[in-house]
mmCIF file of C-alpha atoms in Angstrom:
data_model
loop_
_atom_site.group_PDB
_atom_site.id
_atom_site.type_symbol
_atom_site.label_atom_id
_atom_site.label_comp_id
_atom_site.label_asym_id
_atom_site.label_seq_id
_atom_site.Cartn_x
_atom_site.Cartn_y
_atom_site.Cartn_z
ATOM 1 C CA MET M 25 35.308 -1.756 86.178
ATOM 2 C CA HIS M 26 37.412 1.193 86.111
ATOM 3 C CA ALA M 27 37.667 3.910 88.775
ATOM 4 C CA LYS M 28 35.993 6.482 86.458
ATOM 5 C CA GLU M 29 33.021 4.176 86.333
ATOM 6 C CA LEU M 30 32.925 3.751 90.022
ATOM 7 C CA LEU M 31 32.852 7.368 90.623
ATOM 8 C CA ARG M 32 30.140 8.027 88.177
ATOM 9 C CA MET M 33 28.151 5.323 90.033
ATOM 10 C CA GLY M 34 28.776 7.631 93.292
ATOM 11 C CA GLU M 35 31.563 5.712 94.918
ATOM 12 C CA SER M 36 33.951 7.815 96.864
ATOM 13 C CA THR M 37 37.360 8.428 95.955
ATOM 14 C CA ASP M 38 38.586 7.248 99.344
ATOM 15 C CA ARG M 39 37.104 3.929 98.938
ATOM 16 C CA ILE M 40 38.525 3.430 95.498
ATOM 17 C CA LEU M 41 41.854 4.391 96.663
ATOM 18 C CA LEU M 42 41.986 2.188 99.586
ATOM 19 C CA LEU M 43 40.944 -1.040 97.480
ATOM 20 C CA PRO M 44 44.493 -2.260 97.587
ATOM 21 C CA VAL M 45 44.678 -2.284 101.420
ATOM 22 C CA TRP M 46 41.012 -3.447 101.871
ATOM 23 C CA ARG M 47 41.966 -5.984 104.745
ATOM 24 C CA GLU M 48 43.592 -3.148 106.619
ATOM 25 C CA VAL M 49 40.809 -0.465 106.693
ATOM 26 C CA PRO M 50 37.323 -0.633 108.277
ATOM 27 C CA ILE M 51 35.367 1.156 105.511
ATOM 28 C CA TYR M 52 34.232 -1.840 103.663
ATOM 29 C CA SER M 53 31.095 -3.981 104.838
ATOM 30 C CA GLU M 54 31.476 -7.574 105.700
ATOM 31 C CA ALA M 55 29.621 -8.371 102.385
ATOM 32 C CA GLU M 56 32.041 -6.092 100.539
ATOM 33 C CA ARG M 57 35.111 -7.821 102.028
ATOM 34 C CA THR M 58 33.791 -11.372 101.109
ATOM 35 C CA VAL M 59 33.465 -10.202 97.497
ATOM 36 C CA LEU M 60 36.984 -8.512 97.614
ATOM 37 C CA GLU M 61 38.452 -11.735 99.236
ATOM 38 C CA LEU M 62 36.604 -14.020 96.376
ATOM 39 C CA THR M 63 37.893 -11.798 93.494
ATOM 40 C CA GLU M 64 41.350 -12.016 94.940
ATOM 41 C CA TYR M 65 41.088 -15.980 94.714
ATOM 42 C CA VAL M 66 39.598 -15.821 91.322
ATOM 43 C CA THR M 67 42.309 -13.704 89.862
ATOM 44 C CA LYS M 68 44.889 -16.215 91.048
ATOM 45 C CA LEU M 69 42.652 -19.236 90.301
ATOM 46 C CA SER M 70 45.469 -21.239 88.508
ATOM 47 C CA GLU M 71 47.750 -20.862 91.548
ATOM 48 C CA THR M 72 45.339 -21.680 94.460
ATOM 49 C CA GLY M 73 41.714 -22.180 93.435
ATOM 50 C CA VAL M 74 38.996 -20.792 95.603
ATOM 51 C CA PRO M 75 38.554 -22.368 99.107
ATOM 52 C CA SER M 76 35.374 -23.614 100.075
ATOM 53 C CA ASN M 77 35.186 -21.607 102.956
ATOM 54 C CA VAL M 78 35.523 -18.233 100.897
ATOM 55 C CA TYR M 79 32.503 -19.395 98.784
ATOM 56 C CA ASP M 80 30.491 -20.277 102.126
ATOM 57 C CA ARG M 81 31.158 -16.617 103.338
ATOM 58 C CA VAL M 82 30.035 -15.191 99.975
ATOM 59 C CA ARG M 83 26.871 -17.264 100.117
ATOM 60 C CA THR M 84 25.977 -15.756 103.549
ATOM 61 C CA HIS M 85 25.584 -12.520 101.859
ATOM 62 C CA PHE M 86 24.535 -13.266 98.297
ATOM 63 C CA ASP M 87 22.318 -15.878 96.721
ATOM 64 C CA GLU M 88 23.538 -17.915 93.719
ATOM 65 C CA LYS M 89 22.055 -15.648 91.127
ATOM 66 C CA GLN M 90 23.639 -12.725 92.484
ATOM 67 C CA ILE M 91 27.082 -14.488 92.777
ATOM 68 C CA VAL M 92 26.571 -15.538 89.039
ATOM 69 C CA ASP M 93 25.349 -12.093 87.728
ATOM 70 C CA SER M 94 28.276 -10.554 89.497
ATOM 71 C CA ALA M 95 30.831 -12.816 88.125
ATOM 72 C CA MET M 96 29.188 -12.585 84.531
ATOM 73 C CA SER M 97 29.321 -8.786 84.654
ATOM 74 C CA ARG M 98 32.965 -8.901 85.017
ATOM 75 C CA TYR M 99 33.110 -10.530 81.640
ATOM 76 C CA SER M 100 30.262 -8.861 79.801
ATOM 77 C CA ASN M 101 32.642 -6.618 77.775
ATOM 78 C CA PRO M 102 35.653 -8.640 76.813
ATOM 79 C CA SER M 103 37.179 -5.735 75.153
ATOM 80 C CA VAL M 104 37.682 -3.937 78.529
ATOM 81 C CA SER M 105 39.271 -6.814 80.177
ATOM 82 C CA PHE M 106 41.606 -7.355 77.292
ATOM 83 C CA LYS M 107 42.082 -3.571 76.644
ATOM 84 C CA ILE M 108 40.955 -3.756 72.984
#
């Protein structure tokens, strides 16, 4: 999802700009932090895989359907992912 889309959805500019340092700032909820951590591991899947404890933390905030729906929404428009 691009920053413009997040802004249209009502997300604040500060929260978007601070995403690269999400670990160092207190503005994200625990649920958001778990998703951000999972996202980091997924983007480096071939290097490290996703540790079980990360999935366990995600499951404390989201059910299986929410996790799958969230993952699938990232890939619902391949043209965005591949900049076609």
